[in-house]
XYZ file of C-alpha atoms in Angstrom:
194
model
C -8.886 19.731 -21.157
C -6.631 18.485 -18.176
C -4.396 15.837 -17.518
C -7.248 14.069 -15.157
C -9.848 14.534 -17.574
C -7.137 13.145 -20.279
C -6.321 9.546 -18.226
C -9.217 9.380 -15.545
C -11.814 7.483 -18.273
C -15.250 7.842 -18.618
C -16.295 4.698 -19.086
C -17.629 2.921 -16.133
C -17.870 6.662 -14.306
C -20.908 4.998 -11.746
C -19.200 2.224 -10.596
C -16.320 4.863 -9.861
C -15.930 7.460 -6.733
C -14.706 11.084 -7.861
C -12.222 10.913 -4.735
C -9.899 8.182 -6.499
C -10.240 10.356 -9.758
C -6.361 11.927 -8.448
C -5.098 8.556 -7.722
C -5.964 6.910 -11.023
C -4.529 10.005 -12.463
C -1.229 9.612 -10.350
C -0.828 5.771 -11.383
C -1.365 6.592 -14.873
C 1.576 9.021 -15.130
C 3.787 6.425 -12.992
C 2.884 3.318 -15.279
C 4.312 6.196 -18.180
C 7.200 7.281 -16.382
C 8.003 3.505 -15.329
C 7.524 2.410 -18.972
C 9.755 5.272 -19.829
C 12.399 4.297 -17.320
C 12.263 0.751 -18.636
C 12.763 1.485 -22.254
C 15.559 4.243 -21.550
C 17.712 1.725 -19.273
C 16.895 -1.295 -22.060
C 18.476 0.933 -24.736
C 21.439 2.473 -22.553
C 22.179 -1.193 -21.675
C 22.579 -2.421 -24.931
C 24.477 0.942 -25.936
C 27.235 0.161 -23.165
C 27.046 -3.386 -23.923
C 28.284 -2.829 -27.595
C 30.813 -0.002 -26.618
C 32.597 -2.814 -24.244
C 31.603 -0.659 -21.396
C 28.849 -2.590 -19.461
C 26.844 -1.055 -17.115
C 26.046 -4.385 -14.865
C 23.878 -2.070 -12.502
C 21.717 -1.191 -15.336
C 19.942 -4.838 -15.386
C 18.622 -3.930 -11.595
C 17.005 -0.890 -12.406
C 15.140 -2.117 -15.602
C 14.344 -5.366 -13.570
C 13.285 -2.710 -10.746
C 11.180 -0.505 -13.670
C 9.652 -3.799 -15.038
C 8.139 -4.988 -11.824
C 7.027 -1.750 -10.976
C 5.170 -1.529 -13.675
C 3.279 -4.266 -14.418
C 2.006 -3.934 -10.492
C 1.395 -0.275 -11.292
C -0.346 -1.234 -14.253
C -1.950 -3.841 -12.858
C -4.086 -1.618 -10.045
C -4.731 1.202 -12.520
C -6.165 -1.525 -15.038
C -8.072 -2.768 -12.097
C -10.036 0.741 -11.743
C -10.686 1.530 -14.966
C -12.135 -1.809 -15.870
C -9.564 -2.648 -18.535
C -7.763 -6.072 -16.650
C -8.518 -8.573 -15.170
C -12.281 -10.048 -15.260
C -13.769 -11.239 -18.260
C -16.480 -8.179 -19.513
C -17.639 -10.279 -22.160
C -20.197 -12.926 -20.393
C -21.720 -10.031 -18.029
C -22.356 -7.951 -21.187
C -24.370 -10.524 -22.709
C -26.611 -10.350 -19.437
C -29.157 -8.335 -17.670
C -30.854 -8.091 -14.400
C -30.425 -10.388 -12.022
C -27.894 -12.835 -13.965
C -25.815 -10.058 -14.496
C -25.487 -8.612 -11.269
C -24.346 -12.207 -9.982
C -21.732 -12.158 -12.714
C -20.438 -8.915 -11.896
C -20.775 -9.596 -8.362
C -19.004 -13.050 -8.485
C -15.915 -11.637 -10.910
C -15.234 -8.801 -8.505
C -15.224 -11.334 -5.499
C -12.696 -13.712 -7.018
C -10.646 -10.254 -8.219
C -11.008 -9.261 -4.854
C -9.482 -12.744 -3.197
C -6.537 -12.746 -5.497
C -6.015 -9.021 -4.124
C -5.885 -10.537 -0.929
C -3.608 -13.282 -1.360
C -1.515 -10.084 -3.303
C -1.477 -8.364 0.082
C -0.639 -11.326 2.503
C 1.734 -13.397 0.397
C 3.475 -10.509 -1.116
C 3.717 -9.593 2.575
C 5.699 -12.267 3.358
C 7.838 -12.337 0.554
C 8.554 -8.660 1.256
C 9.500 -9.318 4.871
C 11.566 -12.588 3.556
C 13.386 -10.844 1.044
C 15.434 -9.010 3.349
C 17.559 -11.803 3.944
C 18.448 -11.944 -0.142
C 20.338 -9.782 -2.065
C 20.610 -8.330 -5.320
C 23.994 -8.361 -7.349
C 25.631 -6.570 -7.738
C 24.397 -3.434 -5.267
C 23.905 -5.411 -2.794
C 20.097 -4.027 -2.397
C 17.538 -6.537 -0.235
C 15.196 -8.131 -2.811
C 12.394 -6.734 -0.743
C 12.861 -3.607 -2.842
C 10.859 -5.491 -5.597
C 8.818 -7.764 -3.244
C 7.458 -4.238 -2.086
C 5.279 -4.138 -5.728
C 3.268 -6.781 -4.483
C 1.552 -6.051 -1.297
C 1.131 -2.021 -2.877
C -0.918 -3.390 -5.804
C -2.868 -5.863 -3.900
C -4.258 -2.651 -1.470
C -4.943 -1.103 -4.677
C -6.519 -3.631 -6.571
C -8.447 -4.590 -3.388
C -9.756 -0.854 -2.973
C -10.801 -0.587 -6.939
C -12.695 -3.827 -6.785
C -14.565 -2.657 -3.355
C -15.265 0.742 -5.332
C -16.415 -0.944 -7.932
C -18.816 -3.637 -5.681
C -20.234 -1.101 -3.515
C -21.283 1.422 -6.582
C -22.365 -1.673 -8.675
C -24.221 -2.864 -6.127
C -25.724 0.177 -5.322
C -26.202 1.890 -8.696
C -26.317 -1.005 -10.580
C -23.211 -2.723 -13.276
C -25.685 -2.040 -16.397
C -25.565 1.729 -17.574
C -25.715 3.366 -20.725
C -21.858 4.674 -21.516
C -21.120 8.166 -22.396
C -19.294 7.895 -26.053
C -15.755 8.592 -26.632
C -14.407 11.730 -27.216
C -12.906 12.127 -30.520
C -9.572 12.738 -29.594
C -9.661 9.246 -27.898
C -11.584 6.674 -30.014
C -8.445 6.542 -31.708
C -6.959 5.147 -28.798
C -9.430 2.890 -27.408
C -9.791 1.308 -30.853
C -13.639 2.640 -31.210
C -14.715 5.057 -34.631
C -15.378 8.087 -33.431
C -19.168 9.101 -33.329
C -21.274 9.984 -36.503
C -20.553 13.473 -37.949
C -17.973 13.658 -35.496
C -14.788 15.483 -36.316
C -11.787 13.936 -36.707
C-alpha cells in the first residue's frame, strides 16, 4: 500500500477529484511534520527552561508550528469531510432535503473561506509593520496561514459542490480497511482480520 492510498481516505471518494489526491497527501504529511515540530520545540523549551538556559527564540517557532498547523489542518479536514459542517442533520435526509443541506453547509463553508482569503489578506499585508520579539521577524510570517487555508478550504468546498451536485451527496461508502477502523474509531468488518 502507499503513502497516498494510506492518508488520501476513501470515504466521500465521489464528491472528491483524483487530481487533489497528491495535495491532500502533501497536507497530511505537513499537518505531521508541523505537529512534530510543535511537540519537539514544546519539550526543548521546557528542557532549556529548567537547565537555566532559555531558549527565548524557541516560543516563535512553536507559536510559528502552532498556527501552521491548525490552518494546515484546517484545509486538509476541509477535503476529507472531517471539519467543519455538521454531517449529522444531512445524514438523517434524502433527496431533495438533503441536497439543500449539503448544498447550504458547503455555501456558508465556502463564505467563511472567503472572508479567510480577504481578511487574512489584509492582516498579512498589515502585519508587516509589526514585529515579533525577539527576531525581529514581520508578523506577516503567521498572518500568511490565513489567506493559504482560505484558497484551500475554498477549492475543497467547490470540489466538493460541483461533484455533489453533479453525482449526488448520498452514496453508499466503501468500508474501512482493517488496518484503519482502528483509527477512525469504526469495528472492522465481519470476519475481517484483525
Amino acid at each position: 500500500m502507499t503513502l497516498r492510498d494510506r492518508l488520501v481516505l476513501k470515504r466521500q471518494s465521489h464528491l472528491k477529484w483524483r487530481v487533489l489526491d497528491p495535495l491532500e497527501t502533501v497536507l497530511m504529511m505537513l499537518c505531521g511534520l508541523l505537529l512534530f515540530g510543535f511537540c519537539t520545540t514544546v519539550i526543548l523549551d521546557i528542557i532549556t527552561r529548567e537547565t537555566g538556559r532559555p531558549w527565548l527564540w524557541l516560543q516563535e517557532v512553536t507559536s510559528t508550528f502552532f498556527i501552521y498547523a491548525i490552518f494546515t489542518g484546517t484545509a486538509v479536514a476541509t477535503r476529507r469531510s472531517d471539519h467543519l459542517y455538521l454531517t449529522a442533520i444531512a445524514d438523517t435526509l434524502v433527496g431533495r432535503g438533503r441536497m439543500i443541506v449539503e448544498v447550504a453547509t458547503r455555501l456558508v463553508v465556502l463564505g467563511v473561506a472567503l472572508c479567510f482569503i480577504y481578511f487574512g489578506w489584509l492582516n498579512f499585508l498589515r502585519g508587516f509593520s509589526s514585529f515579533r520579539m525577539p527576531s525581529m521577524t514581520p508578523i506577516a510570517s503567521l498572518y500568511a496561514a490565513i489567506p493559504i487555508c482560505g484558497v484551500l478550504v475554498a477549492l475543497f468546498t467547490i470540489e466538493q459542490l460541483v461533484n455533489g451536485l453533479r453525482n449526488g451527496f448520498e452514496h453508499e461508502e466503501p468500508p474501512e480497511p482493517p488496518h484503519l477502523a482502528g483509527v477512525e474509531g469504526i469495528a472492522p468488518p465481519p470476519g475481517a482480520r484483525q
